[in-house]
XYZ file of C-alpha atoms in Angstrom:
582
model
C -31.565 -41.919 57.286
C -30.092 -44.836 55.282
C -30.621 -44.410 51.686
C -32.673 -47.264 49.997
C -30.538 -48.879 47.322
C -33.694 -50.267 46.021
C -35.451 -47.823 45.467
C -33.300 -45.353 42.847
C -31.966 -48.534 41.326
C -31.193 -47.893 37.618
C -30.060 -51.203 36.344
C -29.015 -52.096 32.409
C -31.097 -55.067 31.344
C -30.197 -55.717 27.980
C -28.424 -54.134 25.088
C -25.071 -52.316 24.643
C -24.327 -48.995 25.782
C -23.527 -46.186 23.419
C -20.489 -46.242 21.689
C -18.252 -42.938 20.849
C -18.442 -43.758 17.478
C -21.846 -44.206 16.890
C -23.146 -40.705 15.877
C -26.424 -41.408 15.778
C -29.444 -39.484 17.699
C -29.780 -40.901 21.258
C -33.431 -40.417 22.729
C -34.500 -41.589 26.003
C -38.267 -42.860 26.306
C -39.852 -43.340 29.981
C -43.382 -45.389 29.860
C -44.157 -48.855 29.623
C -47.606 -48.822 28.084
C -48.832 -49.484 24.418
C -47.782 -45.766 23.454
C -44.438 -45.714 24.582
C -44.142 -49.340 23.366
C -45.271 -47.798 19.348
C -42.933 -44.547 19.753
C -40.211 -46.579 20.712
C -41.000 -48.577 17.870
C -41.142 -45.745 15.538
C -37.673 -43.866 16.630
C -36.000 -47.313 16.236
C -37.422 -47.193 12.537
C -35.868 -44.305 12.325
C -32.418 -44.854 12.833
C -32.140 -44.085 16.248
C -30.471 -45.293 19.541
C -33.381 -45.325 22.167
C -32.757 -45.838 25.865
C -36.326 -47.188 27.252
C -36.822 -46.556 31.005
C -39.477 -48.097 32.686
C -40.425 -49.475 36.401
C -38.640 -52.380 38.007
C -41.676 -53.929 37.913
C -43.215 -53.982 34.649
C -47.197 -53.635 34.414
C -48.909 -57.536 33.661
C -50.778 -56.506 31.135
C -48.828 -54.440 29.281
C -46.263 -54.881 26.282
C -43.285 -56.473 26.414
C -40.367 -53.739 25.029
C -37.385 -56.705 25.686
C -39.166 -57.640 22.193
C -38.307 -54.634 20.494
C -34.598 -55.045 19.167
C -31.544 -52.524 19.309
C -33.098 -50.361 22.811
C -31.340 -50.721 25.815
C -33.653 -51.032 28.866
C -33.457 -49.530 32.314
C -35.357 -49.901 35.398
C -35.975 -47.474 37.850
C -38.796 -46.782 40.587
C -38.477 -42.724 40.370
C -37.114 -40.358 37.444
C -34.600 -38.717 39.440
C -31.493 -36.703 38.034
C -29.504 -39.991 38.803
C -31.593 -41.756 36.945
C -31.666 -39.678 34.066
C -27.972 -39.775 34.139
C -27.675 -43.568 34.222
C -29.525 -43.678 30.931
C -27.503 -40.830 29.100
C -29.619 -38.116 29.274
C -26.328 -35.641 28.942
C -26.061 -35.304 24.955
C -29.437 -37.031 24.336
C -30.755 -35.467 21.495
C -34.440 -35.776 22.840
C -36.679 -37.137 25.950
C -40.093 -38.953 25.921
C -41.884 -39.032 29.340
C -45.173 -40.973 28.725
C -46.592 -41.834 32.079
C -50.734 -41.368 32.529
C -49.425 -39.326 35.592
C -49.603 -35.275 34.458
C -47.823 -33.981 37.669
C -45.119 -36.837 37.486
C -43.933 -35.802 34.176
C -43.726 -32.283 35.261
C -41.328 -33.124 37.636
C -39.413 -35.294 35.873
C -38.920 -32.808 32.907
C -37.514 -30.451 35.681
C -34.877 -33.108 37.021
C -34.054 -33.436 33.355
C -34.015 -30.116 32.992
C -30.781 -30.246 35.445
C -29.297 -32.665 33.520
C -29.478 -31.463 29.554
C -30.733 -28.126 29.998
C -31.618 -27.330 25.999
C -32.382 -30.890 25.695
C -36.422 -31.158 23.693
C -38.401 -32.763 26.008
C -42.367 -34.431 24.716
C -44.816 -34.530 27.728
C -47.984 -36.713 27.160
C -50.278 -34.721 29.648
C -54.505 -35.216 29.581
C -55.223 -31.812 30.798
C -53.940 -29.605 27.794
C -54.853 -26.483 29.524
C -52.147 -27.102 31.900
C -50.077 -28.665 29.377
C -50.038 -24.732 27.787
C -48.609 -23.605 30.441
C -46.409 -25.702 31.613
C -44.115 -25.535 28.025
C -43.339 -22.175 28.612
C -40.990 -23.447 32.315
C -38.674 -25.344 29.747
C -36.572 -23.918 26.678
C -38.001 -26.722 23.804
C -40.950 -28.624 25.110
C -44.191 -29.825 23.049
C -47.328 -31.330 25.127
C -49.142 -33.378 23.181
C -52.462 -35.621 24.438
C -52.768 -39.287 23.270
C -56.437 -39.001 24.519
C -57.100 -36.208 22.688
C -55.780 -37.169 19.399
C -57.780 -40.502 19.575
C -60.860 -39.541 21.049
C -62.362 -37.857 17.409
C -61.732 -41.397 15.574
C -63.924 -43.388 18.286
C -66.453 -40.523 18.096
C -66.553 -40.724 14.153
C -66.990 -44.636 14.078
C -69.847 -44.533 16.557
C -71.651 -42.271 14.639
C -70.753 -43.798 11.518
C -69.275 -40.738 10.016
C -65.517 -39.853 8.457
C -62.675 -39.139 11.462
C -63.087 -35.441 11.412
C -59.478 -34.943 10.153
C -58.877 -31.093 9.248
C -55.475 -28.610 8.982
C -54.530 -25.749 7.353
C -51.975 -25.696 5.053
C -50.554 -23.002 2.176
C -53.617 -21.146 2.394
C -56.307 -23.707 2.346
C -57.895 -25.868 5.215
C -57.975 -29.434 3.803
C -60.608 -32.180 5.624
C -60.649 -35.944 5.344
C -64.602 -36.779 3.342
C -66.438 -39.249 1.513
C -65.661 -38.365 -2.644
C -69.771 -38.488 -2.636
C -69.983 -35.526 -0.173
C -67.786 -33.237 -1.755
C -67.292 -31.785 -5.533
C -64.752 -32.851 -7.890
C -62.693 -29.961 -8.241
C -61.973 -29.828 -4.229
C -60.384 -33.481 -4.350
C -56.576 -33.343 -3.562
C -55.730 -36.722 -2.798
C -57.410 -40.024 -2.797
C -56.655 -41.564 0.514
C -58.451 -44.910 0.635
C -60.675 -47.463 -1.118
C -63.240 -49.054 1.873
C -64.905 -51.281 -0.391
C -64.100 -53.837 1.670
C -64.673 -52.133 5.818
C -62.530 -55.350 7.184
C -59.539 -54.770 4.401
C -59.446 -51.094 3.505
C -57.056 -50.309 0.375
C -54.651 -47.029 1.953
C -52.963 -44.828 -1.186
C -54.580 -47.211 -3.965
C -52.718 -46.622 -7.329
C -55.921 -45.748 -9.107
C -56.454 -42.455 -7.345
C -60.074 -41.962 -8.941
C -60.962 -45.590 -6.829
C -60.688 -44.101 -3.500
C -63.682 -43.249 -1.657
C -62.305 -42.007 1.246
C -60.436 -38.240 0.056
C -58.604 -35.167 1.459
C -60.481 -32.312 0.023
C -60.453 -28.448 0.338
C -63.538 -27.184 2.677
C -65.856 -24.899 0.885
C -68.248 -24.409 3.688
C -70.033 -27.837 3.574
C -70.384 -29.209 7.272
C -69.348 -33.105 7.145
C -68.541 -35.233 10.126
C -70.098 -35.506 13.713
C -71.879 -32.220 13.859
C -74.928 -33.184 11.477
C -74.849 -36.819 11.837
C -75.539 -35.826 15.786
C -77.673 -33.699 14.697
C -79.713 -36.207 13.075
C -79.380 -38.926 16.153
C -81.142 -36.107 17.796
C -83.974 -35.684 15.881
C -84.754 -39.211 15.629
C -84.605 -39.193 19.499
C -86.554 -36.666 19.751
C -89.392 -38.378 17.126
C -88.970 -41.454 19.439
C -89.435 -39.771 22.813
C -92.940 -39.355 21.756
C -94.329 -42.370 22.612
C -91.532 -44.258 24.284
C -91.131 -42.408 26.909
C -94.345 -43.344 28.448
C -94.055 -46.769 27.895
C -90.659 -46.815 29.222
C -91.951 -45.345 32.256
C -94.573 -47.471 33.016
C -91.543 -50.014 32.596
C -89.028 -48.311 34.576
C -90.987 -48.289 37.399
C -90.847 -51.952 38.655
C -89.237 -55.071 37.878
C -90.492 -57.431 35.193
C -92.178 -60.070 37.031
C -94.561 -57.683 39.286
C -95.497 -55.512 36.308
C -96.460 -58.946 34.664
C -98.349 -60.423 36.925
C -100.154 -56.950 37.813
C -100.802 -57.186 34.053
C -102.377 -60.447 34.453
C -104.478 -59.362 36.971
C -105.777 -56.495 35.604
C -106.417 -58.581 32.371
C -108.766 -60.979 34.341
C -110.897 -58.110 35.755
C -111.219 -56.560 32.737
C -112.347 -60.137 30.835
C -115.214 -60.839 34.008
C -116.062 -57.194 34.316
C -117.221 -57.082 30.791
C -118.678 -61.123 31.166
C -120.373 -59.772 34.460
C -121.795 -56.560 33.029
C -123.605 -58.664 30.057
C -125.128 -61.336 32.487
C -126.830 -58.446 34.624
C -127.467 -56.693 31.409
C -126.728 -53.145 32.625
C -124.920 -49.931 30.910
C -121.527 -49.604 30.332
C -121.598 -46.796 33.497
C -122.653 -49.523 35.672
C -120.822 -52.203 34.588
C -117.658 -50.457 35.435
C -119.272 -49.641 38.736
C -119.739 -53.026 39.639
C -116.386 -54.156 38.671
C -114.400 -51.869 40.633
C -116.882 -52.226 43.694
C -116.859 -56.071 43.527
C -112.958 -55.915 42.505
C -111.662 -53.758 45.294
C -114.576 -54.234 47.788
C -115.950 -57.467 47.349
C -119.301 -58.768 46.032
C -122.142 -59.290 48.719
C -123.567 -62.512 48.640
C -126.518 -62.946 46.827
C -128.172 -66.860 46.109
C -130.840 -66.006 44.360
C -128.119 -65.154 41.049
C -127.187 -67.833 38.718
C -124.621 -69.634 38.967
C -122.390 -68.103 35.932
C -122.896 -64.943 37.925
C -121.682 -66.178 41.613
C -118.345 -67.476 39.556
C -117.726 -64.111 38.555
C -118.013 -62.440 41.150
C -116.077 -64.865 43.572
C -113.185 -64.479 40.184
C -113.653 -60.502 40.357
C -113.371 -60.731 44.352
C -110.215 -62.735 44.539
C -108.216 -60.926 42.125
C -108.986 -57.775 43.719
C -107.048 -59.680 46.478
C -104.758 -60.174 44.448
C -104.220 -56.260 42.732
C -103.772 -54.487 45.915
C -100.518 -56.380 47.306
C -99.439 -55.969 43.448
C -99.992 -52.414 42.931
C -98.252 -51.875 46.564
C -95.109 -53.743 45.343
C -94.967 -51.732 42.053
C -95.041 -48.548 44.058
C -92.291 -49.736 46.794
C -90.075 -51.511 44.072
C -89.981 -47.888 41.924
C -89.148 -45.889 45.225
C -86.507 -48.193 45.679
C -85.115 -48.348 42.216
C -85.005 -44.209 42.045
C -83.276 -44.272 45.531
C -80.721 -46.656 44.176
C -80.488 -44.892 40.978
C -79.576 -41.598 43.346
C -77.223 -43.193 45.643
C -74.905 -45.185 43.090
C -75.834 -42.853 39.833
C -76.939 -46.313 37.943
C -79.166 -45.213 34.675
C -82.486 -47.480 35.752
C -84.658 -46.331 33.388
C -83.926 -47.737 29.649
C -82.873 -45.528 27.440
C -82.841 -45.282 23.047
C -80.212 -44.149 20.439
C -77.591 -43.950 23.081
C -73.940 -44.166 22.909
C -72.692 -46.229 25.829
C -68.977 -45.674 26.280
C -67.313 -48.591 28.198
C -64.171 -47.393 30.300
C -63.908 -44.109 31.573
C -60.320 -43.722 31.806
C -58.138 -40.895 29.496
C -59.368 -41.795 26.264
C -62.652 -42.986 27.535
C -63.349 -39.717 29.494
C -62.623 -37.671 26.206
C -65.017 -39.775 23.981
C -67.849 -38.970 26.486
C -66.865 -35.424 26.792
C -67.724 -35.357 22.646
C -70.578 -37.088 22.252
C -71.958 -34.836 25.042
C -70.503 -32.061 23.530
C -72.601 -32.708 19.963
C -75.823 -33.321 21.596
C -75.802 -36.969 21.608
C -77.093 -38.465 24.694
C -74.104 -40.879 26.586
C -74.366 -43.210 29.085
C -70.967 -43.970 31.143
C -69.773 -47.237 32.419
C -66.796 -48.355 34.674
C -65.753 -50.559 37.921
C -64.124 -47.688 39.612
C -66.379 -45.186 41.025
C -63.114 -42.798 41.117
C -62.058 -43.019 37.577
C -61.534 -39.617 36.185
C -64.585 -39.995 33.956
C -67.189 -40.402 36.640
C -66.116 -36.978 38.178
C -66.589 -35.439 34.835
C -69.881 -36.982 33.994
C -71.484 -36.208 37.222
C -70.273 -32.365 35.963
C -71.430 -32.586 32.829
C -74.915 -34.520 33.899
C -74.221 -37.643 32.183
C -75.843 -41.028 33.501
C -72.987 -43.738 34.712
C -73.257 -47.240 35.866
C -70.691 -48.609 38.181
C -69.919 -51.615 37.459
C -68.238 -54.334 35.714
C -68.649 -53.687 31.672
C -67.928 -56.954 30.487
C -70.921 -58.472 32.585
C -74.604 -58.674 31.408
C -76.172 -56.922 34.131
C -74.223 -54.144 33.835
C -75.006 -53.839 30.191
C -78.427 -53.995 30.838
C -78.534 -51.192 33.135
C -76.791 -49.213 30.433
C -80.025 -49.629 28.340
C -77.270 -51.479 25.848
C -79.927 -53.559 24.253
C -81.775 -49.996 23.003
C -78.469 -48.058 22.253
C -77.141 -47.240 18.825
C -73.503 -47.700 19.754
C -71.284 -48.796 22.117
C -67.764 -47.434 22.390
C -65.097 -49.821 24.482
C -62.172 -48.404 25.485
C -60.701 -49.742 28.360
C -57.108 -50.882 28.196
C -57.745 -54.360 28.994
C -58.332 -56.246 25.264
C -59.680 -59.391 26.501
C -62.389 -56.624 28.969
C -63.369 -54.919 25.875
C -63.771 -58.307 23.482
C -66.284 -59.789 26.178
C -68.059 -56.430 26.790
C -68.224 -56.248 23.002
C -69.507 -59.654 22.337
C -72.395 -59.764 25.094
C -73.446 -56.325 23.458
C -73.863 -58.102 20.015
C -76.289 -60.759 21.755
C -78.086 -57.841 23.786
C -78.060 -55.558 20.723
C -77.426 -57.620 17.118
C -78.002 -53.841 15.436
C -75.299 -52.315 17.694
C -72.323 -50.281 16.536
C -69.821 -51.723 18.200
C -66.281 -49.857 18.553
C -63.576 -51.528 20.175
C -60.255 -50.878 21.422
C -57.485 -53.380 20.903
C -54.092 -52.710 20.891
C -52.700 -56.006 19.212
C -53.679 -55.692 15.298
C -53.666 -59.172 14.693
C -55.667 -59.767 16.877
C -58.060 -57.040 16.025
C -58.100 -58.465 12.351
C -58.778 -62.189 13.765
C -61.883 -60.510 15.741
C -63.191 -58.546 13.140
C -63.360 -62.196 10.453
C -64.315 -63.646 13.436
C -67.206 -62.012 15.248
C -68.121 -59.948 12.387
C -66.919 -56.687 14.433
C -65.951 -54.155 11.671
C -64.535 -51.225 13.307
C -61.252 -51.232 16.238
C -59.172 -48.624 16.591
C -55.812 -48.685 18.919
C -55.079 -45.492 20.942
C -51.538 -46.362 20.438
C -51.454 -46.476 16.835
C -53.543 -43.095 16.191
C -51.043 -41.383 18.796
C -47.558 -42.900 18.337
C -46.816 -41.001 14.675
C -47.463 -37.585 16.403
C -45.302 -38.360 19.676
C -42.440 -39.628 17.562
C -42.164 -37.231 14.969
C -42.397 -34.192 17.875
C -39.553 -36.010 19.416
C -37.807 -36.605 15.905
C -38.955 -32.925 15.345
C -40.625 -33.362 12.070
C -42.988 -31.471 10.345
C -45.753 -33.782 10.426
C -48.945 -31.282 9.752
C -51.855 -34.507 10.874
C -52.855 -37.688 11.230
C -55.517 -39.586 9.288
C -56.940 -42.602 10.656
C -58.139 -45.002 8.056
C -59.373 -48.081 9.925
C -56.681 -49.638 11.647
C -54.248 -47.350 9.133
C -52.607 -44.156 10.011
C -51.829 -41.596 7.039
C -49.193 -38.749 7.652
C -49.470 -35.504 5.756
C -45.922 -34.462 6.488
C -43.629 -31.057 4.643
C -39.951 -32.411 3.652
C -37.017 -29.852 3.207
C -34.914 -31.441 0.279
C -31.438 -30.646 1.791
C -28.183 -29.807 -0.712
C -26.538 -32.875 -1.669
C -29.578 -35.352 -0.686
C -30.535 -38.173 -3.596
C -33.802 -35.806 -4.098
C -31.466 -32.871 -4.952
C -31.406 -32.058 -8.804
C -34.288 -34.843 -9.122
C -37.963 -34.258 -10.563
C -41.013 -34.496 -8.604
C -41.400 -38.185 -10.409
C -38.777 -39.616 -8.140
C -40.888 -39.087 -5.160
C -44.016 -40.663 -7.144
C -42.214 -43.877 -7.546
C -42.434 -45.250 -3.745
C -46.426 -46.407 -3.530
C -46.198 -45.238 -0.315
C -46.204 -41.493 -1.175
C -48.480 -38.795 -2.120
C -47.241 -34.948 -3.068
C -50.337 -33.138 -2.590
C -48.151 -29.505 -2.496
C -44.560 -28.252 -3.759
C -43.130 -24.960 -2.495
C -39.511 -23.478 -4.243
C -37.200 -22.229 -1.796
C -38.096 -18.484 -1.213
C -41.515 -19.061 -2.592
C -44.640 -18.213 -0.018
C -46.947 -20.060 -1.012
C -47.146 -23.934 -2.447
C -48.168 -24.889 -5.901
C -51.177 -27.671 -5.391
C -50.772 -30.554 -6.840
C -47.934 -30.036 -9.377
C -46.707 -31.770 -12.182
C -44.168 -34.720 -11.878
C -41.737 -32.445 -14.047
C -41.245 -30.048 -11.392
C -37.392 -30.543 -10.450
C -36.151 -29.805 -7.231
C -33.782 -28.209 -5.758
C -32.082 -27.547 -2.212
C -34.287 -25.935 0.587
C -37.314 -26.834 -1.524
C -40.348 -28.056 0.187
C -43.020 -31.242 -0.513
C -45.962 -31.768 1.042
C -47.051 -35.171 1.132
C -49.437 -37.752 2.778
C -47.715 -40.703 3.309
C -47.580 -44.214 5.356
C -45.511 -44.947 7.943
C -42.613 -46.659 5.671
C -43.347 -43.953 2.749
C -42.293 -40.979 4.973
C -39.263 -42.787 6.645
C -38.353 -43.536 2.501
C -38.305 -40.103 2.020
C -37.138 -38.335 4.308
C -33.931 -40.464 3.938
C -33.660 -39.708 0.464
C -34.216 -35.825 1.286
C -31.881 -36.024 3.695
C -28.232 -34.570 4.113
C -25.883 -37.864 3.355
C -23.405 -36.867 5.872
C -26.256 -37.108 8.362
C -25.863 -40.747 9.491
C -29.505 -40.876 10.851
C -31.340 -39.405 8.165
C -32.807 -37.089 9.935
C -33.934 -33.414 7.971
C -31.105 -30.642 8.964
């Protein structure tokens, strides 16, 4: 057999290769979506050379890494061991494999393997399970899940709660909270001021402004778990008498229930006009209607004339009833039948979460909010997307079809739901599922996924929709600082805002070496929440900006993006040319 030169191809698109002198970190990054197009981002931030490998040809819809300056770029149809070697594997400090396909990045960590055998290697897998077990084949490996890390934020928003952000740390397991929810003396850190939802102040200066804290738990139960509790209950309250009346609606399309409506409406108007011309009881007015109604009225000259109208009006609509009650009957049959055959939720539903997309992310979101107790109604085009296997499971109502079309919506019971969670990976999709909600549902909580934050910020002023979140952006940090292996503790979503609680090792001869605690308190992009001395166990909490440190020592800190890149180069050894912690 001829070999395909096609098909291995490994070509160099743009950029220099690495040169001898250059001593910093080399990672190689395989993916082309939004999350390999943010870690790339973030390891180029931080000083590194990144060699980006992605298909020869590149996915319409998603970003464009020739944008991102300083990578070189290969292409490549399979992750073979040539291909690996084509993009430098040998030496590479690190490798990145971020396809959506779990047994594809198995097997290209094992041709790796063969290449760099001790090289670290972070697998984005969905099923973490498996992910367990597959980092003990490989000598440094960390499986991490994009879909997992994201899922809690979309959760939060739709029930309008806090992320439910919690570690443990020096002792103590810390939660992200509202200041209102817990007491004073459990504060650590003031994280954000969301005053304004649309412009949310991250690490204001005025600590005591923040209303959004990292606290110590002390038993009280914040997040999802009550405020589904409560969704719940009102439900419940609701089921009461709405789920009669949404029966009776259920059960056949608009127009025949209407006009069976009508109907009934004019029998019961004559009945009562008839039964106070013959000037009988109410017994035998009732008798007469239904006889006259479903059987017809004999005729009978000798009445007057107001009488003979009624009963010819009483006689012809009971013409009328019986085609219209034998419709209603066939058209619910039908509807249930339909409703079993392509699993589409008929009957309307209230206080819902409708989750639009069942992909990775989507799939995990639905998972929750089932999980809590909140009831979830599924939506995508592809009867075979992962989610649709796992609701059918998990007995959770899905509509097939297109989510950015009204119909669809509808059959979702959008226009009685209390939020709608979008999450497919198509931005222009989720904006036009998002803004037909809003006219369906003007109460709706609407959360959408975008992964451009311009854009996100132009929609919000916009179309008045306060709350996005990119998968991307809540997932990146944790993928690039495995790969950078950092010790970054969590993540803290704030908005469109990620927060990193991170421990720094001052190392001998860094600027921080010999410097007070103050030094790290001048960059407005960092918070010490905890400082350990070197051979200390445990951290002091919140120490004074006296404190002087010294080599090996340790900071905990929550910081932005730019804050922790700040410091870690200043704790950093200065004959390390990247910066990097020893």
């Amino acid at each position: 057999m001829v070999a395909d030169p096609w098909r291995d191809r490994a070509r160099r698109v743009g950029g220099r290769w690495r040169s001898t002198a250059d001593n910093r970190p080399h990672y190689v990054v395989c993916g082309q979506d939004p999350l390999a197009y943010r870690v790339v981002g973030e390891l180029v931030a931080a000083s590194a050379l990144v060699t980006v490998i992605v298909p020869t040809r590149p996915r319409p819809d998603g970003p464009d890494m020739r944008s991102i300056k300083g990578i070189r770029l290969l292409r490549a149809d399979r992750l073979t061991e040539r291909t690996f070697r084509s993009a430098g594997l040998a030496g590479a400090r690190g490798l990145a494999l971020l396809d959506q396909d779990d047994v594809g990045n198995i097997n290209a960590a094992l041709c790796a393997q063969e290449v760099e055998p001790n090289l670290r290697v972070v697998m984005r897998m969905f099923h973490t399970r498996l992910g367990s077990r597959v980092k003990r084949l490989f000598t440094d490996c960390e499986v991490l899940s994009d879909a997992s890390m994201a899922a809690p934020a979309f959760v939060a928003a739709a029930l309008g709660v806090v992320s439910p952000t919690h570690f443990r740390h020096g002792g103590r397991t810390l939660h992200v909270a509202r200041r209102d929810e817990v007491r004073p003396e459990h504060v650590v850190c003031g994280l954000a001021d969301l005053r304004d939802p649309g412009h949310p102040r991250v690490l204001p200066a005025d600590a005591d402004s923040a209303d959004l804290v990292l606290a110590e738990a002390a038993g009280a139960q914040v997040g999802p778990v009550p405020a589904a509790r409560r969704i719940a209950r009102a439900r419940q309250r609701a089921r009461i008498w709405r789920d009669p009346v949404r029966a009776l609606r259920s059960f056949a399309t608009r127009k025949i229930g209407m006009a069976t409506l009508g109907v009934l409406a004019v029998v019961v108007v004559f009945g009562v006009l008839l039964s106070r011309a013959e000037g009988v009881s109410v017994a035998q007015a009732v008798y007469l209607t239904v006889v006259m109604t479903l059987s017809g009225a004999d005729p009978d000259l000798g009445k007057s004339a107001a009488v003979q109208v009624m009963q010819v009006v009483l006689s012809l609509a009971g013409l009328a009833l019986i085609p219209l009650l034998t419709a209603a009957v066939v058209d619910g049959a039908v509807n249930a039948r339909l409703a079993l055959t392509d699993g589409r939720a008929r009957p309307e539903r209230i206080g819902h979460v409708v989750v639009v997309g069942l992909g990775n992310v989507g799939t995990r979101v639905m998972w929750q909010l089932h999980d809590l107790g909140v009831e979830v109604v599924g939506v995508d085009t592809d009867p075979q997307a992962r989610g649709v296997a796992v609701a059918r499971d998990i007995d959770v109502a899905v509509v097939v079809g297109d989510g950015s079309q009204v119909e669809t919506l509808r059959s979702a019971s959008v226009q009685t739901c209390r939020a709608m969670v979008v999450v497919s990976t198509d931005d222009v999709t989720n904006l036009q599922a998002a803004l037909y909600a809003r006219e369906l549902n003007p109460d709706v909580t609407v959360v959408l996924r975008l992964f451009d934050g311009d854009f996100a910020s132009r929609i919000q002023r916009a179309f008045n929709i306060g709350i996005s979140r990119s998968v991307s952006y809540l997932a990146a940090p944790a993928f690039a600082a495995a790969l950078l292996d950092r010790e970054v503790i969590a993540t803290i979503p704030v908005s469109r805002h990620v927060l990193l609680v991170a421990e720094v090792i001052v190392a001998p001869g860094s600027v921080l070496d010999g410097q007070t605690l103050a030094a790290v308190g001048t960059n407005p992009g960092v918070r010490v929440i905890a400082f350990a001395q070197f051979g200390e166990p445990g951290p002091i909490w919140l120490p004074a900006a006296g404190y002087r440190l010294h080599a090996r020592d340790r900071i905990t800190v929550v910081a932005r993006r730019s804050g922790l890149s700040w410091l870690l180069k200043q704790a950093a050894d200065p004959t390390d040319a990247a910066g990097e912690q020893p």
